mmCIF file of C-alpha atoms in Angstrom:
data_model
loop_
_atom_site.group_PDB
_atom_site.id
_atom_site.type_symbol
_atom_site.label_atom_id
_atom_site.label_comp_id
_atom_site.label_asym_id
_atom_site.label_seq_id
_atom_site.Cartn_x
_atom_site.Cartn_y
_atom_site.Cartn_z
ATOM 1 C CA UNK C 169 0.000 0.000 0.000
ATOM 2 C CA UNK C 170 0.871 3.215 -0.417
ATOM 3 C CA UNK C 171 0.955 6.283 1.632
ATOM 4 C CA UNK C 172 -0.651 9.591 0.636
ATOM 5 C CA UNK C 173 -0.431 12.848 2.407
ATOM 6 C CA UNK C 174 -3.203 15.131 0.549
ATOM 7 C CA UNK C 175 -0.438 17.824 1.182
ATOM 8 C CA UNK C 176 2.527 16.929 -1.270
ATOM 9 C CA UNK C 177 1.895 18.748 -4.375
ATOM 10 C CA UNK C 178 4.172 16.724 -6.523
ATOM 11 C CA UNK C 179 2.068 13.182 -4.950
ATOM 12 C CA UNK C 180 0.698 11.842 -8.016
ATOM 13 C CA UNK C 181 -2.142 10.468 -6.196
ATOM 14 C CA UNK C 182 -2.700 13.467 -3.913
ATOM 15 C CA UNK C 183 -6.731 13.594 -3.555
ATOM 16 C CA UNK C 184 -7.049 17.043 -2.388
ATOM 17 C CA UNK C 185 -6.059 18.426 -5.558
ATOM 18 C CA UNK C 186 -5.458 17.518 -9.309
ATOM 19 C CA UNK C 187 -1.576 17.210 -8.894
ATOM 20 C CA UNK C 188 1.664 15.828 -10.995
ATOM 21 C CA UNK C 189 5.001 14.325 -9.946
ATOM 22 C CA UNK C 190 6.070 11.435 -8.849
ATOM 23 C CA UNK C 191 4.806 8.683 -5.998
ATOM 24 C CA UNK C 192 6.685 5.882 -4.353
ATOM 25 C CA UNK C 193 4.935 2.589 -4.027
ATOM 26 C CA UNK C 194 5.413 2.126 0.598
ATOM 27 C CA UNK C 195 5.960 -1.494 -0.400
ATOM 28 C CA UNK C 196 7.084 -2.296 -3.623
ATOM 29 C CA UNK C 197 9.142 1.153 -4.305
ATOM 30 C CA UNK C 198 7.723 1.151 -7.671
ATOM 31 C CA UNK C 199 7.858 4.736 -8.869
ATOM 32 C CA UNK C 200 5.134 6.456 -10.483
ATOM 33 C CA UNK C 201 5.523 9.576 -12.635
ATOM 34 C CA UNK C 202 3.018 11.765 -14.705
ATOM 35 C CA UNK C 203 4.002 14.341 -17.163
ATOM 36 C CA UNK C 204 4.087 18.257 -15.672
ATOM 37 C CA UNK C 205 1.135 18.428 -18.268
ATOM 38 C CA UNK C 206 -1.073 15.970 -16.596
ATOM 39 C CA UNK C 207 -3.887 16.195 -13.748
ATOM 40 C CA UNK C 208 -4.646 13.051 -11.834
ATOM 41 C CA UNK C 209 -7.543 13.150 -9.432
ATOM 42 C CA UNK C 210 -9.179 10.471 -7.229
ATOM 43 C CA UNK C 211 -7.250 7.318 -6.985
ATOM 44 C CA UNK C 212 -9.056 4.619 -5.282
ATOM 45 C CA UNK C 213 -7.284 0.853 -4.828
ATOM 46 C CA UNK C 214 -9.123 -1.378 -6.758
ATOM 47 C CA UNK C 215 -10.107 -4.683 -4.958
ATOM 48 C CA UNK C 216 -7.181 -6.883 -4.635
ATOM 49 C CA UNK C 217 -4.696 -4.194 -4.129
ATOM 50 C CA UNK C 218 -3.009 -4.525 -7.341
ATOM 51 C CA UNK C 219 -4.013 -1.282 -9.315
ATOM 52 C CA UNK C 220 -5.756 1.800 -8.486
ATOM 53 C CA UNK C 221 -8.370 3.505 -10.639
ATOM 54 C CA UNK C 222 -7.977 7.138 -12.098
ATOM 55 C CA UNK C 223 -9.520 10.177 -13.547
ATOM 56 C CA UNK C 224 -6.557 11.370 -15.918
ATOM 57 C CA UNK C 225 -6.536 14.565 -17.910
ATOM 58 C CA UNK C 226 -3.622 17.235 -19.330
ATOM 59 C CA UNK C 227 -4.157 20.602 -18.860
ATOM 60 C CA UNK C 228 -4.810 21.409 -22.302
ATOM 61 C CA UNK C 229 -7.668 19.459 -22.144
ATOM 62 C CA UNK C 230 -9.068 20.901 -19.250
ATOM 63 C CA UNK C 231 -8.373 24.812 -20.089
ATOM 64 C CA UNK C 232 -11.960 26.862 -20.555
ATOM 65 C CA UNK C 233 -14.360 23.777 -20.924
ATOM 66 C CA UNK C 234 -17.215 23.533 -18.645
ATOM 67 C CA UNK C 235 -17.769 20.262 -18.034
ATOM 68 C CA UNK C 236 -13.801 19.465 -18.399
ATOM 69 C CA UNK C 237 -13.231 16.300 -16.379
ATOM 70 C CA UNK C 238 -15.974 14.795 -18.773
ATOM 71 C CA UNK C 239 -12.968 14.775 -21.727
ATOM 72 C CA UNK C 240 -10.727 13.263 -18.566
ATOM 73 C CA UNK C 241 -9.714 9.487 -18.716
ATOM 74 C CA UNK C 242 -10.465 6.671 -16.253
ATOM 75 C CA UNK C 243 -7.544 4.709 -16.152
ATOM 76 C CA UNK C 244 -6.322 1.597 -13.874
ATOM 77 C CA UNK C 245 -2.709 1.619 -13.099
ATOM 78 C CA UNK C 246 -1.149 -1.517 -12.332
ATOM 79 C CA UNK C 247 1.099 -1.195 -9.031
ATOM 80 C CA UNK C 248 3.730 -3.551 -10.134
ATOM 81 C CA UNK C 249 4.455 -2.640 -13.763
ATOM 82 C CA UNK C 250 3.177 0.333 -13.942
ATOM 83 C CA UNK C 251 1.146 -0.371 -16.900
ATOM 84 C CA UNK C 252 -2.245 1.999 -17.368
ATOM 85 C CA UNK C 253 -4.965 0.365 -19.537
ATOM 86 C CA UNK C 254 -7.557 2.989 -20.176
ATOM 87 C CA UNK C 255 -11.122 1.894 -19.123
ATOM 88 C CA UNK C 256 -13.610 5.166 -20.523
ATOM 89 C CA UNK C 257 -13.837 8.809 -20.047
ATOM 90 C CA UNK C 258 -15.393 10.308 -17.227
ATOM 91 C CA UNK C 259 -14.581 11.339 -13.819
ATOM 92 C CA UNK C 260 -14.055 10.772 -10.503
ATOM 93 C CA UNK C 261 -14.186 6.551 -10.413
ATOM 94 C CA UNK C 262 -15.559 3.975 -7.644
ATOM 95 C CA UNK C 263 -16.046 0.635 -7.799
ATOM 96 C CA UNK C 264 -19.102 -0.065 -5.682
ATOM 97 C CA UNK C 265 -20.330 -3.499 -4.160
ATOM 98 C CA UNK C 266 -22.706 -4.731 -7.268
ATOM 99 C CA UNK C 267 -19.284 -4.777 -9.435
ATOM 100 C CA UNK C 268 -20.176 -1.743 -11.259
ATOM 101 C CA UNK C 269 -17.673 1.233 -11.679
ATOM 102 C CA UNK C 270 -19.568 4.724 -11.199
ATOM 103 C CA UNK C 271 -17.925 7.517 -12.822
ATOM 104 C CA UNK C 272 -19.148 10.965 -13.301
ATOM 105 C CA UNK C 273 -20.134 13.017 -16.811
ATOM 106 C CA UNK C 274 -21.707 16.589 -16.283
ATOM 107 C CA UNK C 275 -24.075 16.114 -13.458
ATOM 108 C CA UNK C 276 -25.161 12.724 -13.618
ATOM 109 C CA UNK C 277 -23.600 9.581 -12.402
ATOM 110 C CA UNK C 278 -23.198 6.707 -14.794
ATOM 111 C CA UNK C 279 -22.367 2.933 -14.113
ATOM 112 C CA UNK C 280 -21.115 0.261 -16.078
ATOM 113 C CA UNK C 281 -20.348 -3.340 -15.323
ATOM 114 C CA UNK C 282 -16.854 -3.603 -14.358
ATOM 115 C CA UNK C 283 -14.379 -6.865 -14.577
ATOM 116 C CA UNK C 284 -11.827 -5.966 -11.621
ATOM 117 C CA UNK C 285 -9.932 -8.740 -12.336
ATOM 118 C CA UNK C 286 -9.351 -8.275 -16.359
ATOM 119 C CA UNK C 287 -9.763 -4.332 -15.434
ATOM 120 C CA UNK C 288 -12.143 -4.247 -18.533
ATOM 121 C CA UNK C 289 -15.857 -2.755 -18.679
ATOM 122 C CA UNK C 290 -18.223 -5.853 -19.503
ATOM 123 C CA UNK C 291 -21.326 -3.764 -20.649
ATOM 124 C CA UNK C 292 -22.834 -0.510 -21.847
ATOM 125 C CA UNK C 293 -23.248 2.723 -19.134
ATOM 126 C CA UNK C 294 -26.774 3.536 -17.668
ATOM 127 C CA UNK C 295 -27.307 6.462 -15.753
ATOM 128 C CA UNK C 296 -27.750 6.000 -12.353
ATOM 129 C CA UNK C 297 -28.964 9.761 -11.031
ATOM 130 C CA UNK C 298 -28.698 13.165 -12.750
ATOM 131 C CA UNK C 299 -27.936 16.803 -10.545
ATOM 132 C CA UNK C 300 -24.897 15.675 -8.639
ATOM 133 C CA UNK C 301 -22.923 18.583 -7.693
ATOM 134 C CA UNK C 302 -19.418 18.267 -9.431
ATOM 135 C CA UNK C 303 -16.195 20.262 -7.978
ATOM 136 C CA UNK C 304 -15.839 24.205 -8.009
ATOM 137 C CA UNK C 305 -15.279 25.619 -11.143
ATOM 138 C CA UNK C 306 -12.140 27.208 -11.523
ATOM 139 C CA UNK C 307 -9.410 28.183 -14.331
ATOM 140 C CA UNK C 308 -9.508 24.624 -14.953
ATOM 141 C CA UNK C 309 -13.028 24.337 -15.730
ATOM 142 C CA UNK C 310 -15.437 21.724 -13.767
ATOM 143 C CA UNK C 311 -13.671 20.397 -10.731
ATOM 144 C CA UNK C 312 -12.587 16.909 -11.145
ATOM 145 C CA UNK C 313 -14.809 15.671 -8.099
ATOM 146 C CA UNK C 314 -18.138 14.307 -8.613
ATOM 147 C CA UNK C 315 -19.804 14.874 -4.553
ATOM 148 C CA UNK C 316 -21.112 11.336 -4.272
ATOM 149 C CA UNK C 317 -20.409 8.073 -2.034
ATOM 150 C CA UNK C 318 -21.620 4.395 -2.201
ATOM 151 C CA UNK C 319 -21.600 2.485 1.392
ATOM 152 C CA UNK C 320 -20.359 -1.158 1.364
ATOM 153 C CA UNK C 321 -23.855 -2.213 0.705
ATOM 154 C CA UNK C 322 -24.820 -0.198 -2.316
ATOM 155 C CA UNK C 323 -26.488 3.100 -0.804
ATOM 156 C CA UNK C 324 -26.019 5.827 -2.680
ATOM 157 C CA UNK C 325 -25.261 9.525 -0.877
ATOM 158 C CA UNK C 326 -25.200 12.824 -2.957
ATOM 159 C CA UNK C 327 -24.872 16.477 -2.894
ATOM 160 C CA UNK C 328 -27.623 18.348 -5.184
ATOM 161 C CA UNK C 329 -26.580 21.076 -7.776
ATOM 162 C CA UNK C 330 -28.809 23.285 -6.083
ATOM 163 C CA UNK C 331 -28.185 24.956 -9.485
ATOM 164 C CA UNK C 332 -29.704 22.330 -11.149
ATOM 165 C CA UNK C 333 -32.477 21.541 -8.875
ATOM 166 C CA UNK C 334 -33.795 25.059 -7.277
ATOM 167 C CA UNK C 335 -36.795 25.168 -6.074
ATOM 168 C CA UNK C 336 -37.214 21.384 -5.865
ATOM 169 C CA UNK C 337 -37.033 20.542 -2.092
ATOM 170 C CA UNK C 338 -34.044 18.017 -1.330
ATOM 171 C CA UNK C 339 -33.161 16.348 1.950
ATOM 172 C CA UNK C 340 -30.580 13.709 3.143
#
């Protein structure tokens, strides 16, 4: 496993903010490095331990679009070899209990069955729930996060885009 401080801004996996650099692997002292041009945000271990899923995106991409994680790329990085296999475009990834991997485009969360072990999508996306509140918008664009959790057995939490959603009463 790996250890992440949220505070290192050259931690390629640092969640608190899109980042680039390099990142140690605590036990296998693999090395990780992105380009100065790319953006990773929210790296989650994938079951198993041996990869972690990935929005990707470059700066280029993400300069003056409004919905710019959208153009972003899920990847899986394999801890080992370091190998990335791209899975789809979206952002901010989760596998959640039912096998599916949720990913965010716009405001709505979409799911797609997910292979963990072959790291390879197995079906077509449905759209789980529209008006999820993505990140601030800054001079990136949309902020890579997606404000959404699943629990261990499949409940779904959300933030509303109130901007989406005003004058629709919404409660947790």
């Amino acid at each position: 496993a790996s250890e992440y401080s949220g505070l290192d801004p050259v931690n390629t996996f640092d969640r608190g903010a899109s980042a680039s650099g390099n990142s140690a692997s605590a036990s296998s002292g693999n090395v990780t490095t992105t380009a100065a041009s790319e953006l990773v945000y929210g790296p989650r271990m994938l079951p198993g331990g041996r990869a972690v899923l990935f929005s990707l995106a470059t700066r280029a991409e993400l300069v003056g679009q409004s919905t710019a994680w959208d153009s972003a790329r899920v990847l899986a990085q394999m801890l080992q070899t370091g190998e990335r296999r791209e899975i789809l475009h979206g952002g901010d990834p989760r596998i959640v209990p039912t096998g599916h991997l949720v990913y965010a485009l716009g405001n709505a969360l979409m799911a797609v069955p997910f292979d963990v072990e072959r790291l390879k999508v197995s079906g077509g996306p449905i759209p789980v729930i529209e008006g999820v509140q993505r990140g601030i918008r800054g001079r990136e664009g949309q902020g890579g996060s997606a404000n959404y959790d699943v629990s261990s057995n499949g409940t779904l939490v959300y933030v509303p885009d109130f901007a989406l959603v005003a004058g629709v009463p919404r409660r947790l």
